[in-house]
Amino acid sequence: MASDKAYETITADDVAQLAGVSRWTVHRAFKKDASISAKSRGKVMAAAETLGYVPDLLAVSLASDRSGLVAILVDDFANPQQTTNIALLTKTLRRAGWHTLLVHTLDEVDASAGLLHASQHRVDAAILIGGRFNDEELAAALGAQRLRRLIVYGRVSLNPKTVSICCDDTDAMTEVAEYVLSRGYRKPLFVAGPPTKSAHILRKDVFLQRWAEATGTTPEVIVAGSYDPDHANGVVTAHFDALERAAYPDVVVCETDAIAMGAMDALRYGFGLRVPDDIAVTGFDDVPYAGNRNYDLTTYQQPNAVLADAVVEVLKGAANTAQFSKLSGKLVVRSSA
Amino acid sequence: MASDKAYETITADDVAQLAGVSRWTVHRAFKKDASISAKSRGKVMAAAETLGYVPDLLAVSLASDRSGLVAILVDDFANPQQTTNIALLTKTLRRAGWHTLLVHTLDEVDASAGLLHASQHRVDAAILIGGRFNDEELAAALGAQRLRRLIVYGRVSLNPKTVSICCDDTDAMTEVAEYVLSRGYRKPLFVAGPPTKSAHILRKDVFLQRWAEATGTTPEVIVAGSYDPDHANGVVTAHFDALERAAYPDVVVCETDAIAMGAMDALRYGFGLRVPDDIAVTGFDDVPYAGNRNYDLTTYQQPNAVLADAVVEVLKGAANTAQFSKLSGKLVVRSSA
DNA sequence: ATTTTTCTTGCACGCGGGTGCAAAAGCGCC
DNA sequence: GGCGCTTTTGCACCCGCGTGCAAGAAAAAT
C-alpha cells in the first residue's frame, strides 16, 4: 500500500526556480491570454513538463472563489431514473470542466445537512435529484450559506431562488393521457410516487384533470411511498388483493418507469395477468430497462441530454432560466399499452 | 435564481470579533480537546451560533493536507453492481465523515486523467470500481501525483502500491462450480466479462479449472465486451444463433449478474427457452434485481457491507490490508439453477 | 507577597495560488 | 543617445484556516 508520503508536491515555486523566473510568471504562463513573453512561457512550460507540475485545485478554489465542483444530491439509488441521471450528469459536467461531489442523502433532514457540506466545499452549484427534500427549508439554507445556485432537477420548484430543470409535465402527461384514451382504455389506475413537500411532480394532477375533462370520471389513484420498483410491487399487490377480478382496471398509469416495472411484476407474478392482453401499463421517463423485452414499456421519454446540457448552461451563467422548466420529450410507444 | 453573491461569507475572524477573542481561540473552540477555557469556548460557540459560522473545508484541506474527500472512479453505469457499489460506498463514507468525488471515466485512457484530477483535489484516496483501466499505468501515476492511496475495489490488483478490496474469487467460484456440478449439469457455457489489462477478476479461470478437475472436460467460453446486460444479450444471442438445438448447453454460468440477466433475456425472448426448465443460468454478485421474480437468479452474494467497511478501515490507516482481498460472501440459491 | 508551575491566549508563518499595481525592461522614434 | 510608450515582470497582499512557539494570565506552591 502507498505510504502517506509517496508523492512529492510540486508547486509553482519549484517550476519558477527551475525556469529561472518568479512564481507569478509561472502562473501567467498557464493563464490563457496573459501578458507574458513567448520566451518565458516556453521556459516555464518546459520546466513544468519536466517536473510534472499540476496546479493544486484546492488552492485555486480558495484563491479564486470558484471550485469547479458541483454537488449532486441523491437519495434513492433504487430508482433507475436517478442513477441514469447521475451517470449522464457526471459525464456531461466532466466534459464541460466540472467535477462532481456526490452526496448520498439519507432522508429529508439529511438533505439540508448534505447541502451544508456541499456548500462548505464551495461548490459552484448544488443539484437536487432526489425526491425526499423540502426545498423551502433548503432555500432558507441557500441564503445563509455559501451556495451559489440550487438546481432542482427533474421537478418543478416554485422557489424563485432555485432553478428548475425538467420537462413540462403538463404537456407530457397530457400526451400520455391522450394516448391512453385513444387506445380505448376506460378504467385507469394511477400509481403515484411519494407525495412531495414542495418541489413537485405534477403528473398525477395533470392526468386526473385531463381524464376528467375527457370522460367526466375520476380515475382511481394509489400512492407508492418510494420509487423503488420493489416497493411499488408491494403497493400494487396490496391494491389488487382487495379487488374482485371484474373490478380490475384496464390500464395502470404509473408516475415513473420504476413504479411501472414494479407494477408489471406484481400483475404478472402476483395475479397471473398478461401485459398488455389482460391489462396495460404505462410508465414515465424511459429508463434504460424500460425498453427491455421483459417490460417493453410504453412511456414518455425524458429529454435527458437536453436536461443535462441545461445544467451546464446554468453553470455558465445563463440568464434566462425559466425556459429550462418547460423542456419536452416524446412519447415512446411500445407493447405494454 | 440565486445571484452570484447571495451568501455572506462568515469566517473565523467574524466569530472572533463578535466573541471578543482572537481568531485562534475560535479555532481552538472547535477543536476537540484543545486547551481552552470553558468560558471562552462558550463565548465562541455562542457567537458562531448567532453568525451561522461553518468552517470552510477548502481552506481546512489546504492547511491540513487532508481533504476528507475520496474519489470513486466508475466507467459503467449500465452495470448494476457498480451503481449498487456507488450507493453503498457513498453512504458508508459519508457516515464515516468522508465525502465523495464521483468521477465518470470515459475509457481506459481517461481513467488516468480522472485519477489526475482527483489528485488535484487532494483526495485522501481514490477507489477504482470501474473495469476499463490499466492499473500499471495508474500506479505509475500514483508515484508522481498527490495520491495517497489507490484502492482497487471488487477485483484483485497485484500492484503492491494499491490495496485490493474484494471477495476471494477462488473460494466463491469454486462454490458456484460445486453447486452446478451437484445439480447434475454437465454442459456448461461460461460467459465471461471483458478481458482485463491488469486488475483481474479470476472467476472464469477458477470455474474452468474446477470443472476440468471434476469432469476432465473444458467448458465452452464466450466473452462479453462489457457488463451491460443489453450487450450480454447480444453476445449470447449470437452464440446460440450459431448452435443446433441439440448442442445447447444445459447451464449458462455468468461472470456477473448483469451478464446473467442479459443472457436470460436472450434465451427467453430470442430462443423461447424456459429457465430453468430448458436451461439453467447462474450469476455472480447478487445485485438487487437478481432477486426479482423475472430473474430469480442463483448467484453468489458479495459481502457488500464488509467491502465498504474495509474501505473505511483503509482510510483510517489500517495496517494489515492483505486480508481485504480475501473476503467471502455466500451462495444464494434461487430458481434459475 | 513572591516564586513556580500550569493554563490560556496571541501571533508569526505556512498551505498553493490569484489579483492589481508599480517597477523594470523592451521598443520605436526623433 | 535620449525620450516616451508599451510590454514584462516582480511584489505586496489576500483567500480561510492550521501549526508550533512564546508571551501573558491564572493557579499553586513557597
XYZ file of C-alpha atoms (C1' of nucleotides) in Angstrom:
734
model
C 0.000 0.000 0.000
C 1.028 3.527 -0.628
C 2.774 5.236 2.228
C 1.410 8.533 3.386
C 4.076 10.492 1.611
C 4.602 8.580 -1.578
C 4.218 11.703 -3.614
C 6.266 14.843 -3.796
C 4.423 18.090 -4.009
C 5.469 20.215 -6.945
C 4.356 23.784 -6.597
C 4.622 26.759 -8.874
C 7.648 27.857 -6.875
C 9.543 24.769 -7.923
C 8.738 25.420 -11.527
C 9.712 29.061 -11.157
C 13.055 28.142 -9.720
C 13.852 25.680 -12.461
C 12.729 28.092 -15.145
C 14.609 30.960 -13.559
C 11.613 33.240 -13.265
C 9.307 34.315 -10.491
C 6.330 32.348 -9.315
C 3.925 34.827 -10.842
C 5.406 34.376 -14.240
C 4.680 30.697 -13.898
C 1.055 31.432 -13.205
C 0.908 33.717 -16.194
C 2.317 31.028 -18.413
C -0.623 28.840 -17.504
C -3.149 31.563 -17.906
C -4.711 31.960 -21.296
C -4.127 35.393 -22.805
C -1.992 36.752 -20.021
C 0.692 39.254 -20.856
C 3.821 37.182 -20.957
C 6.625 36.883 -23.462
C 6.735 33.807 -25.647
C 10.247 33.118 -24.444
C 9.499 32.910 -20.765
C 6.310 30.999 -21.347
C 8.412 28.480 -23.197
C 10.855 28.196 -20.344
C 8.069 27.790 -17.827
C 6.229 25.172 -19.815
C 9.391 23.172 -20.293
C 10.158 23.311 -16.593
C 6.596 22.399 -15.697
C 6.756 19.474 -18.058
C 9.948 18.038 -16.630
C 8.740 18.456 -13.062
C 5.252 17.208 -13.779
C 3.696 20.286 -12.302
C -0.056 20.348 -11.920
C -1.855 23.190 -10.195
C -3.486 22.379 -6.893
C -7.192 22.817 -7.392
C -7.791 23.285 -3.708
C -5.598 26.351 -3.627
C -7.048 27.575 -6.878
C -10.538 27.311 -5.457
C -9.593 29.067 -2.292
C -7.996 31.944 -4.090
C -10.407 32.308 -6.960
C -13.653 31.563 -5.202
C -14.637 29.122 -7.903
C -14.292 25.492 -7.036
C -15.123 23.796 -10.304
C -17.175 21.428 -8.199
C -20.850 20.681 -8.459
C -22.689 18.719 -5.816
C -25.327 16.217 -6.801
C -27.676 15.216 -4.015
C -29.377 11.894 -4.434
C -31.459 9.912 -2.057
C -32.666 6.897 -3.947
C -30.334 4.689 -5.855
C -33.070 2.131 -6.299
C -34.749 4.479 -8.744
C -33.212 3.771 -12.136
C -34.008 7.246 -13.361
C -31.779 8.693 -10.687
C -28.814 6.513 -11.483
C -29.288 7.301 -15.140
C -29.232 10.974 -14.317
C -26.148 10.640 -12.195
C -24.340 8.907 -14.995
C -25.328 11.457 -17.567
C -24.720 14.468 -15.372
C -21.299 13.395 -14.207
C -20.286 12.733 -17.772
C -21.687 15.980 -19.105
C -20.251 18.051 -16.293
C -16.876 16.449 -16.599
C -16.755 17.231 -20.298
C -17.665 20.825 -19.503
C -14.895 21.083 -16.922
C -16.712 20.481 -13.675
C -16.216 17.761 -11.153
C -18.921 16.153 -9.149
C -19.373 15.788 -5.463
C -21.888 13.018 -4.995
C -23.859 13.350 -1.795
C -25.997 10.446 -0.779
C -28.661 11.953 1.426
C -30.235 9.592 3.862
C -33.533 11.336 4.425
C -35.237 14.648 4.148
C -33.491 16.244 7.091
C -30.211 14.949 5.878
C -30.684 16.701 2.558
C -30.103 20.007 4.288
C -27.066 18.626 6.031
C -25.772 17.372 2.712
C -26.319 20.742 1.172
C -24.454 22.353 4.001
C -21.497 20.073 3.494
C -21.562 20.773 -0.192
C -21.504 24.473 0.493
C -18.520 24.007 2.749
C -16.694 22.723 -0.284
C -17.747 25.884 -2.087
C -19.473 24.065 -4.885
C -20.432 26.221 -7.825
C -23.885 24.705 -7.698
C -25.863 22.002 -5.995
C -28.222 19.825 -7.971
C -31.080 18.104 -6.234
C -32.041 14.911 -7.975
C -33.549 13.229 -5.012
C -37.157 13.267 -4.070
C -37.093 13.454 -0.339
C -36.314 17.033 0.473
C -38.089 20.188 1.352
C -36.996 22.982 -0.884
C -38.279 25.736 1.342
C -36.006 24.631 4.055
C -33.237 24.314 1.538
C -33.850 27.756 0.201
C -33.523 29.133 3.689
C -30.171 27.463 3.851
C -29.402 28.917 0.465
C -29.457 32.433 1.790
C -27.259 31.770 4.748
C -24.714 29.529 3.195
C -22.048 29.713 0.642
C -24.217 28.281 -2.100
C -24.282 29.958 -5.452
C -27.043 28.081 -7.154
C -29.530 25.450 -6.273
C -30.781 23.444 -9.179
C -33.837 21.286 -8.770
C -33.548 18.592 -11.372
C -36.471 16.693 -12.783
C -39.185 18.527 -10.968
C -40.635 21.970 -10.551
C -39.651 24.172 -7.675
C -41.631 27.317 -7.177
C -38.955 28.853 -5.066
C -37.541 31.781 -7.022
C -34.061 31.279 -5.631
C -33.762 27.913 -7.291
C -33.565 26.900 -10.906
C -35.798 24.077 -12.072
C -34.620 21.926 -14.901
C -37.221 19.494 -16.049
C -39.583 18.694 -18.821
C -43.039 20.139 -18.876
C -45.161 17.633 -17.001
C -48.337 19.203 -18.264
C -47.553 18.671 -21.926
C -46.016 15.311 -21.281
C -48.717 13.782 -19.160
C -51.407 15.197 -21.377
C -49.813 13.342 -24.227
C -49.817 10.141 -22.217
C -53.446 10.646 -21.272
C -54.435 11.280 -24.889
C -52.677 8.130 -25.941
C -54.315 6.022 -23.270
C -57.696 7.419 -24.226
C -57.064 6.897 -27.907
C -56.302 3.248 -27.296
C -59.721 2.832 -25.811
C -58.829 2.252 -22.184
C -61.542 3.445 -19.861
C -60.718 2.250 -16.399
C -57.307 3.516 -15.422
C -55.494 3.161 -12.148
C -52.935 5.855 -11.479
C -49.966 4.860 -9.349
C -48.344 7.956 -7.951
C -44.967 8.296 -6.311
C -44.358 9.629 -2.831
C -46.069 12.925 -2.084
C -43.713 15.866 -2.176
C -43.312 18.607 0.348
C -42.517 21.314 -2.114
C -40.722 20.651 -5.380
C -43.417 18.912 -7.314
C -44.021 16.340 -9.932
C -47.310 17.300 -11.480
C -48.011 14.148 -13.419
C -50.811 12.848 -11.281
C -52.756 16.071 -11.248
C -52.385 16.574 -14.965
C -53.515 13.057 -15.739
C -56.507 13.251 -13.462
C -57.587 16.553 -14.843
C -57.215 15.566 -18.466
C -59.044 12.338 -17.800
C -61.880 14.115 -16.073
C -62.170 16.547 -18.940
C -62.371 13.773 -21.472
C -64.566 11.273 -19.686
C -66.164 13.038 -16.776
C -64.831 10.385 -14.433
C -62.017 10.440 -11.945
C -59.509 7.610 -12.098
C -58.593 5.715 -9.007
C -55.242 6.626 -7.506
C -52.883 4.744 -5.242
C -49.648 6.047 -3.843
C -46.286 4.330 -3.651
C -44.076 5.539 -0.842
C -40.937 5.435 -2.937
C -39.712 4.975 -6.474
C -38.184 1.638 -5.707
C -39.720 -0.966 -8.059
C -39.911 -3.498 -5.261
C -41.844 -1.113 -3.140
C -44.250 -0.325 -5.970
C -44.670 -4.032 -6.447
C -45.887 -4.353 -2.897
C -48.267 -1.427 -3.122
C -49.854 -2.652 -6.337
C -50.140 -6.159 -4.963
C -51.946 -4.885 -1.905
C -54.329 -2.906 -4.062
C -55.241 -5.777 -6.368
C -55.529 -8.179 -3.476
C -58.505 -6.188 -2.297
C -60.161 -6.191 -5.703
C -62.572 -8.557 -7.424
C -61.328 -9.764 -10.788
C -64.097 -7.835 -12.507
C -63.067 -4.654 -10.788
C -59.539 -4.680 -12.160
C -58.536 -1.591 -14.084
C -57.773 -1.979 -17.770
C -54.688 0.182 -17.658
C -52.196 1.071 -14.951
C -50.726 4.513 -15.495
C -47.583 4.978 -13.465
C -45.811 8.133 -12.454
C -42.428 6.663 -13.341
C -40.946 3.665 -15.082
C -39.587 2.396 -11.800
C -43.101 2.144 -10.477
C -44.342 0.694 -13.744
C -41.776 -2.057 -13.634
C -42.679 -2.976 -10.099
C -46.356 -2.836 -11.001
C -45.862 -5.049 -14.010
C -44.019 -7.637 -11.971
C -46.826 -7.599 -9.447
C -49.511 -8.029 -12.084
C -47.707 -10.833 -13.830
C -46.337 -12.844 -10.976
C -48.826 -11.990 -8.303
C -52.015 -12.159 -10.329
C -51.107 -14.050 -13.467
C -52.137 -11.182 -15.687
C -50.693 -10.741 -19.136
C -49.479 -7.343 -20.257
C -50.949 -5.881 -22.375
C -53.565 -8.547 -23.163
C -55.234 -8.555 -19.751
C -54.068 -5.195 -18.536
C -51.980 -2.401 -19.962
C -49.231 -0.453 -18.219
C -47.583 2.874 -18.950
C -44.539 4.413 -17.371
C -42.706 7.699 -17.471
C -39.008 8.529 -18.026
C -37.918 5.814 -20.442
C -35.147 4.462 -18.272
C -32.763 2.030 -19.943
C -34.624 -1.047 -18.728
C -37.949 0.189 -19.993
C -37.029 -0.917 -23.490
C -36.031 -4.330 -22.240
C -38.018 -7.250 -23.614
C -39.348 -8.025 -20.169
C -41.120 -4.741 -19.851
C -41.212 -3.141 -23.273
C -42.883 -0.229 -21.658
C -44.901 2.475 -23.324
C -43.546 5.546 -21.659
C -42.642 9.179 -22.016
C -39.012 9.737 -22.819
C -37.263 12.436 -20.862
C -35.011 14.661 -22.968
C -32.053 13.638 -20.852
C -29.295 15.152 -22.899
C -31.129 18.455 -23.116
C -31.671 18.484 -19.372
C -28.026 17.793 -18.685
C -26.931 20.469 -21.129
C -29.221 22.904 -19.387
C -27.283 22.355 -16.191
C -24.115 23.389 -17.962
C -25.871 26.447 -19.316
C -26.909 27.451 -15.840
C -23.413 26.917 -14.553
C -22.079 29.120 -17.280
C -24.417 31.803 -16.062
C -27.327 31.572 -18.446
C -29.657 34.458 -17.791
C -32.956 33.088 -18.965
C -33.504 30.072 -16.776
C -37.274 29.997 -16.987
C -37.138 28.079 -20.252
C -35.395 25.177 -18.549
C -38.517 24.071 -16.747
C -40.507 23.731 -19.943
C -38.455 21.269 -21.925
C -40.181 18.495 -23.736
C -39.540 14.865 -24.501
C -41.568 12.437 -26.515
C -43.957 9.583 -26.106
C -42.430 6.196 -26.818
C -44.996 3.591 -27.719
C -44.063 0.011 -27.029
C -46.088 -3.090 -26.430
C -47.133 -2.579 -22.805
C -50.011 -0.277 -23.736
C -32.277 32.176 -9.324
C -29.598 32.863 -6.785
C -27.367 35.778 -7.545
C -23.662 35.199 -7.502
C -23.301 36.761 -4.114
C -26.424 35.727 -2.308
C -24.432 34.474 0.602
C -22.231 36.278 3.031
C -19.015 34.631 3.955
C -18.627 34.195 7.663
C -15.065 33.427 8.657
C -13.467 32.633 11.953
C -12.406 36.269 12.144
C -16.000 37.407 12.276
C -16.726 35.000 15.053
C -13.607 36.099 16.885
C -14.601 39.710 16.694
C -18.094 39.076 17.976
C -16.823 36.868 20.772
C -14.102 39.335 21.651
C -11.265 36.876 21.290
C -8.625 36.155 18.693
C -9.171 34.041 15.615
C -7.034 31.274 17.042
C -9.180 30.960 20.067
C -12.093 30.415 17.760
C -10.298 27.537 16.092
C -9.497 26.065 19.465
C -13.091 26.207 20.472
C -13.951 23.992 17.537
C -11.116 21.637 18.116
C -11.779 18.662 20.312
C -9.526 18.547 23.358
C -7.715 21.785 22.686
C -6.506 23.785 25.637
C -9.094 26.460 26.039
C -11.071 27.744 28.987
C -14.700 26.762 29.272
C -15.651 30.406 29.413
C -14.129 31.484 26.131
C -15.293 28.359 24.391
C -18.773 29.287 25.490
C -18.441 32.784 24.123
C -17.088 31.491 20.828
C -19.760 28.899 20.404
C -22.471 31.425 21.106
C -21.012 33.838 18.581
C -20.591 31.092 15.984
C -24.177 30.071 16.521
C -25.596 33.527 16.008
C -23.481 34.155 12.927
C -24.037 30.724 11.485
C -20.346 30.115 11.160
C -19.235 26.982 9.377
C -15.598 26.271 8.659
C -14.540 26.368 5.049
C -13.457 22.879 4.143
C -11.401 24.089 1.247
C -9.202 26.130 3.492
C -9.109 23.346 6.041
C -7.922 20.925 3.391
C -5.318 23.289 2.118
C -3.918 23.953 5.520
C -4.169 20.494 6.983
C -3.290 18.422 3.944
C -6.311 16.220 4.499
C -9.248 16.811 2.242
C -11.841 14.460 3.661
C -12.588 13.621 0.075
C -12.476 10.245 -1.590
C -12.683 9.820 -5.335
C -14.667 6.992 -6.818
C -13.858 6.232 -10.427
C -16.555 4.465 -12.370
C -16.855 3.712 -16.031
C -20.007 1.726 -16.438
C -23.289 2.841 -15.008
C -25.085 0.181 -17.005
C -23.620 -2.412 -14.691
C -25.985 -2.665 -11.732
C -23.243 -3.903 -9.459
C -21.381 -0.648 -9.963
C -24.332 1.552 -9.151
C -25.013 -0.582 -6.108
C -21.448 -0.095 -5.017
C -21.611 3.636 -5.561
C -24.711 3.868 -3.444
C -23.269 1.830 -0.644
C -19.858 3.450 -0.695
C -21.153 6.994 -0.717
C -23.417 6.198 2.178
C -20.762 4.400 4.173
C -18.141 7.035 3.542
C -20.480 9.830 4.415
C -21.308 8.189 7.724
C -17.616 7.855 8.417
C -17.014 11.501 7.637
C -15.763 11.415 4.081
C -17.246 13.000 1.041
C -17.197 11.535 -2.400
C -15.896 12.871 -5.636
C -17.557 10.831 -8.333
C -15.503 10.598 -11.483
C -17.122 9.133 -14.524
C -14.248 7.836 -16.595
C -14.985 7.619 -20.255
C -12.481 4.985 -21.242
C -9.280 3.358 -20.184
C -7.060 6.295 -21.005
C -9.430 8.623 -19.313
C -9.145 6.684 -16.086
C -5.661 8.102 -15.663
C -6.892 11.574 -16.425
C -9.656 11.128 -13.899
C -7.187 9.996 -11.325
C -5.056 13.028 -12.018
C -7.997 15.331 -11.482
C -8.854 13.542 -8.301
C -5.332 14.019 -7.077
C -5.546 17.710 -7.833
C -8.345 17.836 -5.310
C -6.032 16.120 -2.840
C -8.365 13.232 -2.239
C -7.430 11.045 0.677
C -7.893 8.017 -1.525
C -9.120 7.016 -4.948
C -11.275 3.967 -5.392
C -11.414 2.229 -8.721
C -14.706 0.495 -9.258
C -14.614 0.548 -12.991
C -13.391 -2.204 -15.208
C -11.701 -0.364 -18.002
C -8.409 0.750 -16.617
C -4.855 -0.340 -16.536
C -3.559 -0.384 -13.038
C 0.077 -0.424 -14.005
C -0.297 2.853 -15.732
C -2.272 4.140 -12.794
C 0.368 3.002 -10.378
C 2.928 4.963 -12.323
C 0.741 7.986 -11.876
C 0.449 7.083 -8.233
C 4.112 7.745 -7.618
C 4.176 11.081 -9.357
C 0.948 12.536 -8.160
C -0.543 13.697 -4.975
C -2.386 10.461 -4.371
C -2.237 8.857 -1.012
C -3.932 5.577 -1.671
C -5.319 3.721 -4.596
C -7.971 1.204 -3.796
C -8.997 -1.331 -6.369
C -12.496 -2.372 -5.489
C -14.058 -5.641 -6.486
C -11.067 -7.143 -8.138
C -7.522 -8.165 -7.446
C -4.636 -5.924 -8.256
C -1.195 -7.384 -7.965
C 0.383 -3.974 -7.817
C 1.853 -3.592 -4.333
C 1.158 0.121 -4.238
C -2.568 -0.454 -4.400
C -4.977 -2.011 -1.961
C -7.414 -4.585 -3.278
C -10.752 -4.917 -1.607
C -12.760 -7.802 -2.928
C -14.045 -11.188 -2.095
C -11.996 -14.252 -2.791
C -12.932 -15.305 -6.306
C -11.315 -18.662 -5.862
C -13.459 -19.714 -2.938
C -16.539 -18.111 -4.397
C -16.387 -19.525 -7.873
C -15.414 -22.931 -6.574
C -18.592 -22.890 -4.569
C -20.592 -21.998 -7.654
C -18.903 -24.743 -9.642
C -19.589 -27.306 -6.930
C -23.207 -26.300 -6.853
C -23.604 -26.541 -10.621
C -21.957 -29.938 -10.590
C -24.088 -31.122 -7.701
C -27.239 -30.219 -9.595
C -26.224 -32.540 -12.356
C -25.451 -30.079 -15.103
C -22.816 -31.343 -17.459
C -22.638 -28.997 -20.402
C -21.914 -25.512 -19.153
C -21.321 -22.369 -21.135
C -19.264 -19.763 -19.342
C -19.969 -16.154 -20.260
C -17.032 -14.023 -19.229
C -16.855 -10.268 -18.972
C -14.402 -8.059 -20.804
C -10.786 -9.176 -20.551
C -8.774 -7.094 -18.126
C -5.442 -5.497 -18.661
C -4.243 -5.895 -15.144
C -6.567 -5.859 -12.149
C -8.236 -9.174 -12.540
C -11.428 -10.990 -11.944
C -10.453 -14.624 -11.639
C -13.866 -16.194 -11.911
C -13.505 -17.692 -15.334
C -10.181 -19.341 -14.634
C -11.356 -20.729 -11.335
C -14.511 -22.166 -12.850
C -12.701 -23.739 -15.769
C -10.100 -25.275 -13.577
C -12.536 -26.684 -11.059
C -14.699 -28.051 -13.840
C -11.752 -29.687 -15.520
C -10.696 -31.279 -12.247
C -14.150 -32.668 -11.661
C -15.118 -33.816 -15.126
C -11.987 -33.827 -17.215
C -13.684 -31.588 -19.756
C -13.293 -27.913 -20.531
C -16.447 -25.809 -20.711
C -17.057 -23.599 -23.655
C -16.412 -19.902 -23.029
C -17.706 -16.787 -24.706
C -16.735 -13.247 -23.863
C -18.959 -10.215 -23.445
C -17.250 -6.921 -24.146
C -18.939 -5.144 -21.286
C -21.083 -5.726 -18.237
C -24.083 -4.082 -19.787
C -26.971 -6.575 -19.796
C -28.026 -5.468 -23.267
C -24.594 -6.124 -24.588
C -24.500 -9.563 -22.988
C -27.862 -10.219 -24.540
C -26.404 -9.637 -27.977
C -23.369 -11.786 -27.381
C -25.400 -14.706 -26.102
C -27.861 -14.376 -28.942
C -25.061 -14.506 -31.467
C -23.644 -17.609 -29.841
C -26.914 -19.526 -29.752
C -27.772 -18.447 -33.275
C -24.851 -20.492 -34.485
C -25.875 -23.564 -32.494
C -28.109 -26.528 -33.239
C -30.819 -27.018 -30.677
C -29.187 -30.278 -29.586
C -25.911 -28.524 -29.000
C -27.323 -26.058 -26.486
C -25.601 -26.029 -23.121
C -27.624 -27.110 -20.096
C -26.390 -24.297 -17.898
C -25.069 -20.820 -18.578
C -22.613 -19.718 -15.935
C -22.100 -15.974 -15.999
C -19.310 -13.896 -14.569
C -21.760 -11.350 -13.187
C -25.465 -10.902 -12.637
C -25.573 -8.171 -15.250
C -24.421 -10.660 -17.838
C -26.745 -13.322 -16.495
C -29.735 -11.027 -16.790
C -28.900 -10.175 -20.374
C -28.285 -13.826 -21.118
C -31.576 -14.858 -19.586
C -33.458 -12.307 -21.643
C -31.745 -13.585 -24.772
C -32.576 -17.199 -24.007
C -36.184 -16.483 -23.222
C -37.127 -13.957 -25.811
C -34.654 -14.860 -28.522
C -34.912 -18.641 -28.346
C -38.052 -19.338 -26.395
C -36.211 -21.260 -23.730
C -37.580 -21.596 -20.241
C -35.323 -21.007 -17.267
C -34.549 -23.279 -15.505
C -36.611 -25.977 -17.233
C -34.849 -25.863 -20.576
C -31.652 -24.234 -19.486
C -30.242 -23.026 -16.198
C -28.446 -19.742 -15.528
C -26.195 -18.593 -12.714
C -24.907 -15.138 -11.986
C -22.477 -13.527 -9.600
C -22.824 -10.515 -7.262
C -26.453 -10.720 -6.192
C -27.424 -7.279 -7.393
C -30.820 -6.007 -6.244
C -32.603 -7.114 -9.400
C -31.249 -10.618 -9.198
C -33.865 -11.485 -6.622
C -36.611 -10.061 -8.777
C -39.280 -12.518 -9.895
C -38.242 -12.089 -13.501
C -34.790 -13.429 -12.932
C -34.767 -15.104 -9.550
C -31.139 -15.757 -10.120
C -28.962 -18.283 -8.372
C -25.884 -16.269 -7.683
C -23.036 -15.575 -5.329
C -23.702 -12.755 -2.940
C -20.941 -10.226 -2.491
C -20.353 -9.184 1.112
C -21.087 -5.601 0.179
C -21.230 -4.110 3.633
C -17.984 -5.777 4.601
C -16.299 -4.488 1.473
C -17.495 -0.955 2.099
C -16.379 -1.104 5.708
C -12.986 -2.259 4.554
C -12.635 0.961 2.594
C -13.184 2.931 5.766
C -10.625 0.795 7.547
C -8.079 1.539 4.880
C -8.843 5.236 5.049
C -8.339 5.159 8.765
C -4.928 3.713 8.127
C -5.418 0.011 8.695
C -2.052 -1.677 8.613
C -2.942 -5.140 7.501
C -4.591 -4.669 4.157
C -3.857 -8.094 2.745
C -6.915 -9.533 4.450
C -9.193 -7.250 2.459
C -8.708 -9.179 -0.745
C -9.839 -12.452 0.772
C -13.294 -11.618 1.992
C -16.073 -14.057 1.412
C -19.745 -13.926 0.560
C -22.236 -16.718 0.175
C -24.040 -18.679 -2.472
C -27.669 -17.707 -2.886
C -29.743 -20.447 -4.443
C -32.842 -19.343 -6.292
C -34.860 -20.878 -9.065
C -32.694 -20.075 -12.071
C -30.369 -23.027 -11.465
C 3.902 38.538 48.995
C 6.943 36.180 45.886
C 8.189 32.495 43.040
C 6.786 28.368 40.320
C 4.035 25.862 37.667
C 0.195 25.310 34.648
C -3.329 27.129 31.615
C -4.652 30.288 28.104
C -4.014 33.075 24.626
C -1.862 35.622 20.799
C 0.933 35.528 16.942
C 4.258 34.555 13.032
C 4.387 31.641 9.401
C 2.731 28.334 6.121
C -0.693 25.729 2.754
C -0.612 26.964 -3.005
C -2.127 30.190 -5.797
C -4.882 34.761 -7.625
C -5.258 39.867 -8.128
C -3.924 44.563 -9.016
C -0.424 47.725 -9.141
C 4.278 49.505 -9.598
C 8.835 48.932 -11.143
C 11.665 47.239 -14.846
C 12.650 46.117 -19.306
C 11.973 46.433 -24.218
C 10.671 49.190 -28.112
C 10.288 52.750 -31.773
C 11.391 57.303 -32.831
C 13.462 61.840 -33.127
C 21.860 58.871 -27.140
C 17.608 60.418 -25.044
C 12.598 60.436 -24.874
C 8.031 58.448 -24.298
C 5.379 54.468 -24.701
C 4.158 49.524 -24.392
C 5.128 45.074 -22.851
C 7.024 42.114 -18.992
C 7.944 41.146 -14.673
C 8.082 41.324 -9.667
C 5.773 42.003 -5.494
C 2.604 43.010 -1.575
C -1.482 41.349 -0.014
C -5.399 38.236 0.081
C -8.367 33.532 0.195
C -9.556 30.947 5.323
C -7.568 28.060 8.277
C -3.740 25.005 10.908
C 0.692 24.500 13.498
C 4.164 25.420 16.845
C 6.004 28.518 19.894
C 6.281 32.277 23.158
C 4.149 35.699 25.966
C 0.551 36.575 29.242
C -2.677 35.268 32.895
C -4.166 32.472 36.484
C -3.450 28.979 39.925
C -0.406 26.622 43.031
C 3.469 26.410 45.938
C 6.802 28.643 48.953
